[in-house]
mmCIF file with all atom_site columns, C-alpha atoms in Angstrom:
data_model
loop_
_atom_site.group_PDB
_atom_site.id
_atom_site.type_symbol
_atom_site.label_atom_id
_atom_site.label_alt_id
_atom_site.label_comp_id
_atom_site.label_asym_id
_atom_site.label_entity_id
_atom_site.label_seq_id
_atom_site.pdbx_PDB_ins_code
_atom_site.Cartn_x
_atom_site.Cartn_y
_atom_site.Cartn_z
_atom_site.occupancy
_atom_site.B_iso_or_equiv
_atom_site.pdbx_formal_charge
_atom_site.auth_seq_id
_atom_site.auth_comp_id
_atom_site.auth_asym_id
_atom_site.auth_atom_id
_atom_site.pdbx_PDB_model_num
ATOM 1  C CA . ILE F 1 1  ? -16.381 -23.970 41.385 1.00 0.00 ? 1  ILE F CA 1
ATOM 2  C CA . LYS F 1 2  ? -16.327 -27.090 39.089 1.00 0.00 ? 2  LYS F CA 1
ATOM 3  C CA . GLN F 1 3  ? -12.903 -28.018 37.810 1.00 0.00 ? 3  GLN F CA 1
ATOM 4  C CA . GLN F 1 4  ? -12.902 -30.128 34.168 1.00 0.00 ? 4  GLN F CA 1
ATOM 5  C CA . VAL F 1 5  ? -10.952 -32.740 34.208 1.00 0.00 ? 5  VAL F CA 1
ATOM 6  C CA . SER F 1 6  ? -10.022 -34.167 30.828 1.00 0.00 ? 6  SER F CA 1
ATOM 7  C CA . ILE F 1 7  ? -8.291  -37.086 30.435 1.00 0.00 ? 7  ILE F CA 1
ATOM 8  C CA . GLN F 1 8  ? -6.768  -37.605 27.157 1.00 0.00 ? 8  GLN F CA 1
ATOM 9  C CA . MET F 1 9  ? -6.901  -41.452 25.798 1.00 0.00 ? 9  MET F CA 1
ATOM 10 C CA . THR F 1 10 ? -3.517  -42.191 23.893 1.00 0.00 ? 10 THR F CA 1
ATOM 11 C CA . ASN F 1 11 ? -4.096  -44.204 20.868 1.00 0.00 ? 11 ASN F CA 1
ATOM 12 C CA . GLN F 1 12 ? -0.607  -45.668 20.386 1.00 0.00 ? 12 GLN F CA 1
ATOM 13 C CA . LYS F 1 13 ? -0.563  -49.194 19.229 1.00 0.00 ? 13 LYS F CA 1
ATOM 14 C CA . LYS F 1 14 ? 1.969   -51.265 20.592 1.00 0.00 ? 14 LYS F CA 1
ATOM 15 C CA . ILE F 1 15 ? 3.127   -55.596 18.727 1.00 0.00 ? 15 ILE F CA 1
ATOM 16 C CA . CYS F 1 16 ? 0.391   -57.992 20.006 1.00 0.00 ? 16 CYS F CA 1
ATOM 17 C CA . PRO F 1 17 ? 1.879   -60.195 22.886 1.00 0.00 ? 17 PRO F CA 1
ATOM 18 C CA . ASN F 1 18 ? 0.260   -63.025 21.625 1.00 0.00 ? 18 ASN F CA 1
ATOM 19 C CA . CYS F 1 19 ? 1.112   -63.372 18.229 1.00 0.00 ? 19 CYS F CA 1
ATOM 20 C CA . PHE F 1 20 ? 4.836   -61.300 18.183 1.00 0.00 ? 20 PHE F CA 1
ATOM 21 C CA . GLY F 1 21 ? 3.238   -58.655 15.241 1.00 0.00 ? 21 GLY F CA 1
ATOM 22 C CA . ASN F 1 22 ? 2.431   -62.081 12.933 1.00 0.00 ? 22 ASN F CA 1
ATOM 23 C CA . GLY F 1 23 ? -1.540  -61.684 13.290 1.00 0.00 ? 23 GLY F CA 1
ATOM 24 C CA . PHE F 1 24 ? -1.248  -65.595 13.418 1.00 0.00 ? 24 PHE F CA 1
ATOM 25 C CA . VAL F 1 25 ? -0.513  -67.986 16.337 1.00 0.00 ? 25 VAL F CA 1
ATOM 26 C CA . LYS F 1 26 ? 0.444   -71.613 15.980 1.00 0.00 ? 26 LYS F CA 1
ATOM 27 C CA . VAL F 1 27 ? -1.980  -74.240 17.854 1.00 0.00 ? 27 VAL F CA 1
ATOM 28 C CA . LYS F 1 28 ? -0.542  -77.794 18.762 1.00 0.00 ? 28 LYS F CA 1
ATOM 29 C CA . GLU F 1 29 ? -3.255  -80.029 18.766 1.00 0.00 ? 29 GLU F CA 1
ATOM 30 C CA . SER F 1 30 ? -1.690  -83.033 19.573 1.00 0.00 ? 30 SER F CA 1
ATOM 31 C CA . ILE F 1 31 ? 1.578   -84.826 19.625 1.00 0.00 ? 31 ILE F CA 1
ATOM 32 C CA . ASN F 1 32 ? 1.104   -86.624 16.394 1.00 0.00 ? 32 ASN F CA 1
ATOM 33 C CA . ARG F 1 33 ? -0.296  -83.774 14.265 1.00 0.00 ? 33 ARG F CA 1
ATOM 34 C CA . ASN F 1 34 ? 0.995   -80.866 12.551 1.00 0.00 ? 34 ASN F CA 1
ATOM 35 C CA . ASP F 1 35 ? 0.978   -77.192 14.013 1.00 0.00 ? 35 ASP F CA 1
ATOM 36 C CA . ASP F 1 36 ? -2.541  -75.919 13.271 1.00 0.00 ? 36 ASP F CA 1
ATOM 37 C CA . VAL F 1 37 ? -2.502  -71.999 12.154 1.00 0.00 ? 37 VAL F CA 1
ATOM 38 C CA . ILE F 1 38 ? -4.901  -69.926 13.499 1.00 0.00 ? 38 ILE F CA 1
ATOM 39 C CA . GLN F 1 39 ? -5.641  -65.688 13.351 1.00 0.00 ? 39 GLN F CA 1
ATOM 40 C CA . CYS F 1 40 ? -4.843  -64.202 16.637 1.00 0.00 ? 40 CYS F CA 1
ATOM 41 C CA . VAL F 1 41 ? -7.575  -63.313 18.572 1.00 0.00 ? 41 VAL F CA 1
ATOM 42 C CA . VAL F 1 42 ? -6.498  -60.804 21.003 1.00 0.00 ? 42 VAL F CA 1
ATOM 43 C CA . CYS F 1 43 ? -4.958  -58.358 17.798 1.00 0.00 ? 43 CYS F CA 1
ATOM 44 C CA . ASN F 1 44 ? -8.025  -59.555 15.679 1.00 0.00 ? 44 ASN F CA 1
ATOM 45 C CA . SER F 1 45 ? -5.045  -60.633 12.890 1.00 0.00 ? 45 SER F CA 1
ATOM 46 C CA . GLN F 1 46 ? -3.825  -56.931 13.017 1.00 0.00 ? 46 GLN F CA 1
ATOM 47 C CA . GLY F 1 47 ? -0.298  -57.654 14.615 1.00 0.00 ? 47 GLY F CA 1
ATOM 48 C CA . GLU F 1 48 ? -0.935  -54.196 16.898 1.00 0.00 ? 48 GLU F CA 1
ATOM 49 C CA . VAL F 1 49 ? -2.996  -53.924 19.910 1.00 0.00 ? 49 VAL F CA 1
ATOM 50 C CA . HIS F 1 50 ? -3.994  -50.514 21.509 1.00 0.00 ? 50 HIS F CA 1
ATOM 51 C CA . ASP F 1 51 ? -2.396  -49.562 25.061 1.00 0.00 ? 51 ASP F CA 1
ATOM 52 C CA . LYS F 1 52 ? -5.666  -50.588 26.886 1.00 0.00 ? 52 LYS F CA 1
ATOM 53 C CA . GLU F 1 53 ? -5.635  -54.236 25.370 1.00 0.00 ? 53 GLU F CA 1
ATOM 54 C CA . TYR F 1 54 ? -1.936  -54.436 26.266 1.00 0.00 ? 54 TYR F CA 1
ATOM 55 C CA . ASP F 1 55 ? -2.470  -53.911 29.544 1.00 0.00 ? 55 ASP F CA 1
ATOM 56 C CA . GLU F 1 56 ? -5.204  -56.427 29.980 1.00 0.00 ? 56 GLU F CA 1
ATOM 57 C CA . TYR F 1 57 ? -3.096  -59.007 27.974 1.00 0.00 ? 57 TYR F CA 1
ATOM 58 C CA . PHE F 1 58 ? -0.474  -58.746 30.419 1.00 0.00 ? 58 PHE F CA 1
ATOM 59 C CA . GLU F 1 59 ? -3.459  -57.968 33.580 1.00 0.00 ? 59 GLU F CA 1
ATOM 60 C CA . LYS F 1 60 ? -4.621  -61.883 32.455 1.00 0.00 ? 60 LYS F CA 1
ATOM 61 C CA . TYR F 1 61 ? -1.270  -63.658 32.163 1.00 0.00 ? 61 TYR F CA 1
ATOM 62 C CA . LYS F 1 62 ? 0.201   -62.209 35.177 1.00 0.00 ? 62 LYS F CA 1
ATOM 63 C CA . ILE F 1 63 ? 3.628   -64.711 35.155 1.00 0.00 ? 63 ILE F CA 1
ATOM 64 C CA . LEU F 1 64 ? 4.361   -63.038 31.574 1.00 0.00 ? 64 LEU F CA 1
ATOM 65 C CA . LYS F 1 65 ? 4.485   -59.570 33.559 1.00 0.00 ? 65 LYS F CA 1
ATOM 66 C CA . PRO F 1 66 ? 8.150   -59.439 33.924 1.00 0.00 ? 66 PRO F CA 1
ATOM 67 C CA . PHE F 1 67 ? 8.782   -60.220 30.725 1.00 0.00 ? 67 PHE F CA 1
ATOM 68 C CA . ASN F 1 68 ? 6.765   -57.065 29.399 1.00 0.00 ? 68 ASN F CA 1
ATOM 69 C CA . ALA F 1 69 ? 9.480   -54.669 29.176 1.00 0.00 ? 69 ALA F CA 1
#
């Protein structure tokens, strides 16, 4: 007898941990230059990421995991 296992993928979105929902991040090029503003590559400037992308971000930056509440 085969049991069919169905996995439900949650399509919930969370605020992007890289840009904090803004869609853009500031990049400091050098000490004498102004900050450059670039589009967020984690969420493609949407400000939100899917659960899987959110988890992958904190797997990549394990030091930030304690701040993930």
